[in-house]
Amino acid sequence: MLRALPLLCLAVLLAGCSTFRDSGELGGYSETGKASYYGRAHHGKKTASGERFDQHALTAAHRSLPFGTQVRVTNLNNDKSVIVRINDRGPYARGRIIDVSRQAAEQLGMLRAGVAPVRIDSLK
């Protein structure tokens, strides 16, 4: 019993460092930062989830949200939003929180700029 105490303390400490800001369900997750998009160069290639990337689908890459999570992405420059499904890992560019598909970027009105400030909110 005494041996398990340090492991329990470590687990509690690590859980407190989690980046999710919710009350046990993904529906409370929210994050603000920069979004970018990926399209033609990746079209048809396998994503981290194993499915093929489709630049015409409403999908996105996020570093830590579970595959299949649906999030609302809102462009803070124009208040346009779109719901995407997480099916890949990334982005790998510094300072970005999500990479959306070309179709999602088009709906967000960010194709020309390539990068936009966004808020992402997970949906239940």
PDB file of C-alpha atoms in Angstrom:
ATOM      1  CA  MET A   1       0.000   0.000   0.000  1.00  0.00           C
ATOM      2  CA  LEU A   2       2.793   2.391   0.935  1.00  0.00           C
ATOM      3  CA  ARG A   3       4.553   1.674  -2.374  1.00  0.00           C
ATOM      4  CA  ALA A   4       1.488   2.718  -4.384  1.00  0.00           C
ATOM      5  CA  LEU A   5       1.250   6.121  -2.683  1.00  0.00           C
ATOM      6  CA  PRO A   6       4.020   7.811  -4.745  1.00  0.00           C
ATOM      7  CA  LEU A   7       2.471   6.522  -7.970  1.00  0.00           C
ATOM      8  CA  LEU A   8      -0.946   7.779  -6.946  1.00  0.00           C
ATOM      9  CA  CYS A   9       0.502  11.202  -6.089  1.00  0.00           C
ATOM     10  CA  LEU A  10       2.263  11.353  -9.459  1.00  0.00           C
ATOM     11  CA  ALA A  11      -0.952  10.444 -11.305  1.00  0.00           C
ATOM     12  CA  VAL A  12      -2.897  13.156  -9.471  1.00  0.00           C
ATOM     13  CA  LEU A  13      -0.173  15.701 -10.181  1.00  0.00           C
ATOM     14  CA  LEU A  14      -0.077  14.857 -13.897  1.00  0.00           C
ATOM     15  CA  ALA A  15      -3.857  14.970 -14.155  1.00  0.00           C
ATOM     16  CA  GLY A  16      -3.770  18.485 -12.726  1.00  0.00           C
ATOM     17  CA  CYS A  17      -1.406  19.533 -15.522  1.00  0.00           C
ATOM     18  CA  SER A  18      -3.836  18.524 -18.249  1.00  0.00           C
ATOM     19  CA  THR A  19      -4.519  21.056 -21.007  1.00  0.00           C
ATOM     20  CA  PHE A  20      -8.223  20.158 -21.144  1.00  0.00           C
ATOM     21  CA  ARG A  21     -10.328  22.747 -19.390  1.00  0.00           C
ATOM     22  CA  ASP A  22     -13.476  20.804 -18.778  1.00  0.00           C
ATOM     23  CA  SER A  23     -15.511  19.067 -16.125  1.00  0.00           C
ATOM     24  CA  GLY A  24     -14.963  15.490 -17.272  1.00  0.00           C
ATOM     25  CA  GLU A  25     -16.598  15.729 -20.673  1.00  0.00           C
ATOM     26  CA  LEU A  26     -15.207  17.113 -23.915  1.00  0.00           C
ATOM     27  CA  GLY A  27     -18.164  19.468 -24.300  1.00  0.00           C
ATOM     28  CA  GLY A  28     -16.422  22.066 -22.140  1.00  0.00           C
ATOM     29  CA  TYR A  29     -13.117  22.244 -24.038  1.00  0.00           C
ATOM     30  CA  SER A  30     -12.276  25.652 -25.499  1.00  0.00           C
ATOM     31  CA  GLU A  31      -9.039  27.066 -26.864  1.00  0.00           C
ATOM     32  CA  THR A  32      -7.997  30.251 -28.679  1.00  0.00           C
ATOM     33  CA  GLY A  33      -5.053  30.583 -31.031  1.00  0.00           C
ATOM     34  CA  LYS A  34      -4.042  30.510 -34.688  1.00  0.00           C
ATOM     35  CA  ALA A  35      -5.368  28.129 -37.321  1.00  0.00           C
ATOM     36  CA  SER A  36      -3.906  27.202 -40.673  1.00  0.00           C
ATOM     37  CA  TYR A  37      -5.104  24.843 -43.374  1.00  0.00           C
ATOM     38  CA  TYR A  38      -3.784  22.042 -45.498  1.00  0.00           C
ATOM     39  CA  GLY A  39      -5.101  20.829 -48.814  1.00  0.00           C
ATOM     40  CA  ARG A  40      -3.879  19.667 -52.207  1.00  0.00           C
ATOM     41  CA  ALA A  41      -0.373  18.519 -51.175  1.00  0.00           C
ATOM     42  CA  HIS A  42      -1.853  16.157 -48.567  1.00  0.00           C
ATOM     43  CA  HIS A  43      -4.992  15.080 -50.434  1.00  0.00           C
ATOM     44  CA  GLY A  44      -5.294  11.265 -50.448  1.00  0.00           C
ATOM     45  CA  LYS A  45      -2.490  10.659 -47.950  1.00  0.00           C
ATOM     46  CA  LYS A  46      -3.149   8.730 -44.757  1.00  0.00           C
ATOM     47  CA  THR A  47      -3.881  10.741 -41.643  1.00  0.00           C
ATOM     48  CA  ALA A  48      -2.766   9.791 -38.139  1.00  0.00           C
ATOM     49  CA  SER A  49      -6.177   8.162 -37.608  1.00  0.00           C
ATOM     50  CA  GLY A  50      -5.585   5.881 -40.599  1.00  0.00           C
ATOM     51  CA  GLU A  51      -8.166   7.385 -42.927  1.00  0.00           C
ATOM     52  CA  ARG A  52      -7.280   9.154 -46.173  1.00  0.00           C
ATOM     53  CA  PHE A  53      -7.171  12.942 -46.054  1.00  0.00           C
ATOM     54  CA  ASP A  54      -9.883  14.587 -48.160  1.00  0.00           C
ATOM     55  CA  GLN A  55      -9.349  18.304 -48.673  1.00  0.00           C
ATOM     56  CA  HIS A  56     -13.061  18.626 -49.519  1.00  0.00           C
ATOM     57  CA  ALA A  57     -14.223  17.148 -46.181  1.00  0.00           C
ATOM     58  CA  LEU A  58     -14.758  19.114 -42.974  1.00  0.00           C
ATOM     59  CA  THR A  59     -11.892  17.681 -40.940  1.00  0.00           C
ATOM     60  CA  ALA A  60      -8.967  18.975 -38.900  1.00  0.00           C
ATOM     61  CA  ALA A  61      -5.731  18.106 -37.144  1.00  0.00           C
ATOM     62  CA  HIS A  62      -5.250  18.782 -33.423  1.00  0.00           C
ATOM     63  CA  ARG A  63      -2.385  17.789 -31.156  1.00  0.00           C
ATOM     64  CA  SER A  64      -4.366  16.183 -28.337  1.00  0.00           C
ATOM     65  CA  LEU A  65      -8.134  15.961 -28.899  1.00  0.00           C
ATOM     66  CA  PRO A  66      -9.327  12.392 -29.511  1.00  0.00           C
ATOM     67  CA  PHE A  67     -10.003  11.296 -33.073  1.00  0.00           C
ATOM     68  CA  GLY A  68     -13.671  11.723 -33.921  1.00  0.00           C
ATOM     69  CA  THR A  69     -14.128  14.755 -31.660  1.00  0.00           C
ATOM     70  CA  GLN A  70     -16.254  17.415 -33.308  1.00  0.00           C
ATOM     71  CA  VAL A  71     -15.261  21.016 -32.704  1.00  0.00           C
ATOM     72  CA  ARG A  72     -16.682  24.337 -33.774  1.00  0.00           C
ATOM     73  CA  VAL A  73     -13.937  26.538 -35.212  1.00  0.00           C
ATOM     74  CA  THR A  74     -14.729  30.270 -35.260  1.00  0.00           C
ATOM     75  CA  ASN A  75     -12.636  32.754 -37.223  1.00  0.00           C
ATOM     76  CA  LEU A  76     -12.217  35.686 -34.829  1.00  0.00           C
ATOM     77  CA  ASN A  77     -11.600  38.118 -37.724  1.00  0.00           C
ATOM     78  CA  ASN A  78     -15.031  37.632 -39.310  1.00  0.00           C
ATOM     79  CA  ASP A  79     -17.097  35.484 -36.879  1.00  0.00           C
ATOM     80  CA  LYS A  80     -17.580  32.736 -39.488  1.00  0.00           C
ATOM     81  CA  SER A  81     -17.626  29.251 -38.012  1.00  0.00           C
ATOM     82  CA  VAL A  82     -17.619  25.640 -39.145  1.00  0.00           C
ATOM     83  CA  ILE A  83     -17.895  22.279 -37.412  1.00  0.00           C
ATOM     84  CA  VAL A  84     -15.044  19.884 -38.165  1.00  0.00           C
ATOM     85  CA  ARG A  85     -14.117  16.372 -37.041  1.00  0.00           C
ATOM     86  CA  ILE A  86     -10.629  15.693 -35.669  1.00  0.00           C
ATOM     87  CA  ASN A  87      -8.983  12.949 -37.737  1.00  0.00           C
ATOM     88  CA  ASP A  88      -5.291  13.883 -37.737  1.00  0.00           C
ATOM     89  CA  ARG A  89      -2.458  15.107 -35.515  1.00  0.00           C
ATOM     90  CA  GLY A  90      -0.821  18.506 -35.796  1.00  0.00           C
ATOM     91  CA  PRO A  91      -0.304  21.281 -36.511  1.00  0.00           C
ATOM     92  CA  TYR A  92       3.451  21.168 -36.370  1.00  0.00           C
ATOM     93  CA  ALA A  93       4.007  24.869 -37.056  1.00  0.00           C
ATOM     94  CA  ARG A  94       4.877  26.843 -33.921  1.00  0.00           C
ATOM     95  CA  GLY A  95       2.082  28.960 -32.498  1.00  0.00           C
ATOM     96  CA  ARG A  96      -0.797  27.158 -34.225  1.00  0.00           C
ATOM     97  CA  ILE A  97      -3.507  25.174 -32.433  1.00  0.00           C
ATOM     98  CA  ILE A  98      -5.382  23.535 -35.327  1.00  0.00           C
ATOM     99  CA  ASP A  99      -4.994  22.729 -39.026  1.00  0.00           C
ATOM    100  CA  VAL A 100      -8.279  22.591 -40.898  1.00  0.00           C
ATOM    101  CA  SER A 101      -9.025  21.089 -44.309  1.00  0.00           C
ATOM    102  CA  ARG A 102      -9.202  23.344 -47.366  1.00  0.00           C
ATOM    103  CA  GLN A 103     -13.017  23.089 -47.380  1.00  0.00           C
ATOM    104  CA  ALA A 104     -13.192  24.213 -43.749  1.00  0.00           C
ATOM    105  CA  ALA A 105     -10.759  27.069 -44.458  1.00  0.00           C
ATOM    106  CA  GLU A 106     -12.957  28.184 -47.330  1.00  0.00           C
ATOM    107  CA  GLN A 107     -16.033  28.265 -45.082  1.00  0.00           C
ATOM    108  CA  LEU A 108     -14.040  30.178 -42.458  1.00  0.00           C
ATOM    109  CA  GLY A 109     -12.988  32.759 -45.044  1.00  0.00           C
ATOM    110  CA  MET A 110      -9.279  32.219 -44.450  1.00  0.00           C
ATOM    111  CA  LEU A 111      -8.054  30.815 -47.769  1.00  0.00           C
ATOM    112  CA  ARG A 112      -6.338  33.997 -48.904  1.00  0.00           C
ATOM    113  CA  ALA A 113      -4.638  34.723 -45.567  1.00  0.00           C
ATOM    114  CA  GLY A 114      -3.725  31.084 -44.885  1.00  0.00           C
ATOM    115  CA  VAL A 115      -3.648  31.674 -41.119  1.00  0.00           C
ATOM    116  CA  ALA A 116      -6.353  33.178 -38.907  1.00  0.00           C
ATOM    117  CA  PRO A 117      -7.025  33.716 -35.196  1.00  0.00           C
ATOM    118  CA  VAL A 118      -9.665  31.221 -34.078  1.00  0.00           C
ATOM    119  CA  ARG A 119     -11.515  29.845 -31.104  1.00  0.00           C
ATOM    120  CA  ILE A 120     -12.231  26.125 -31.006  1.00  0.00           C
ATOM    121  CA  ASP A 121     -15.023  24.696 -28.865  1.00  0.00           C
ATOM    122  CA  SER A 122     -15.664  20.979 -28.570  1.00  0.00           C
ATOM    123  CA  LEU A 123     -19.186  19.682 -29.026  1.00  0.00           C
ATOM    124  CA  LYS A 124     -20.773  16.787 -27.111  1.00  0.00           C
TER     125      LYS A 124
END
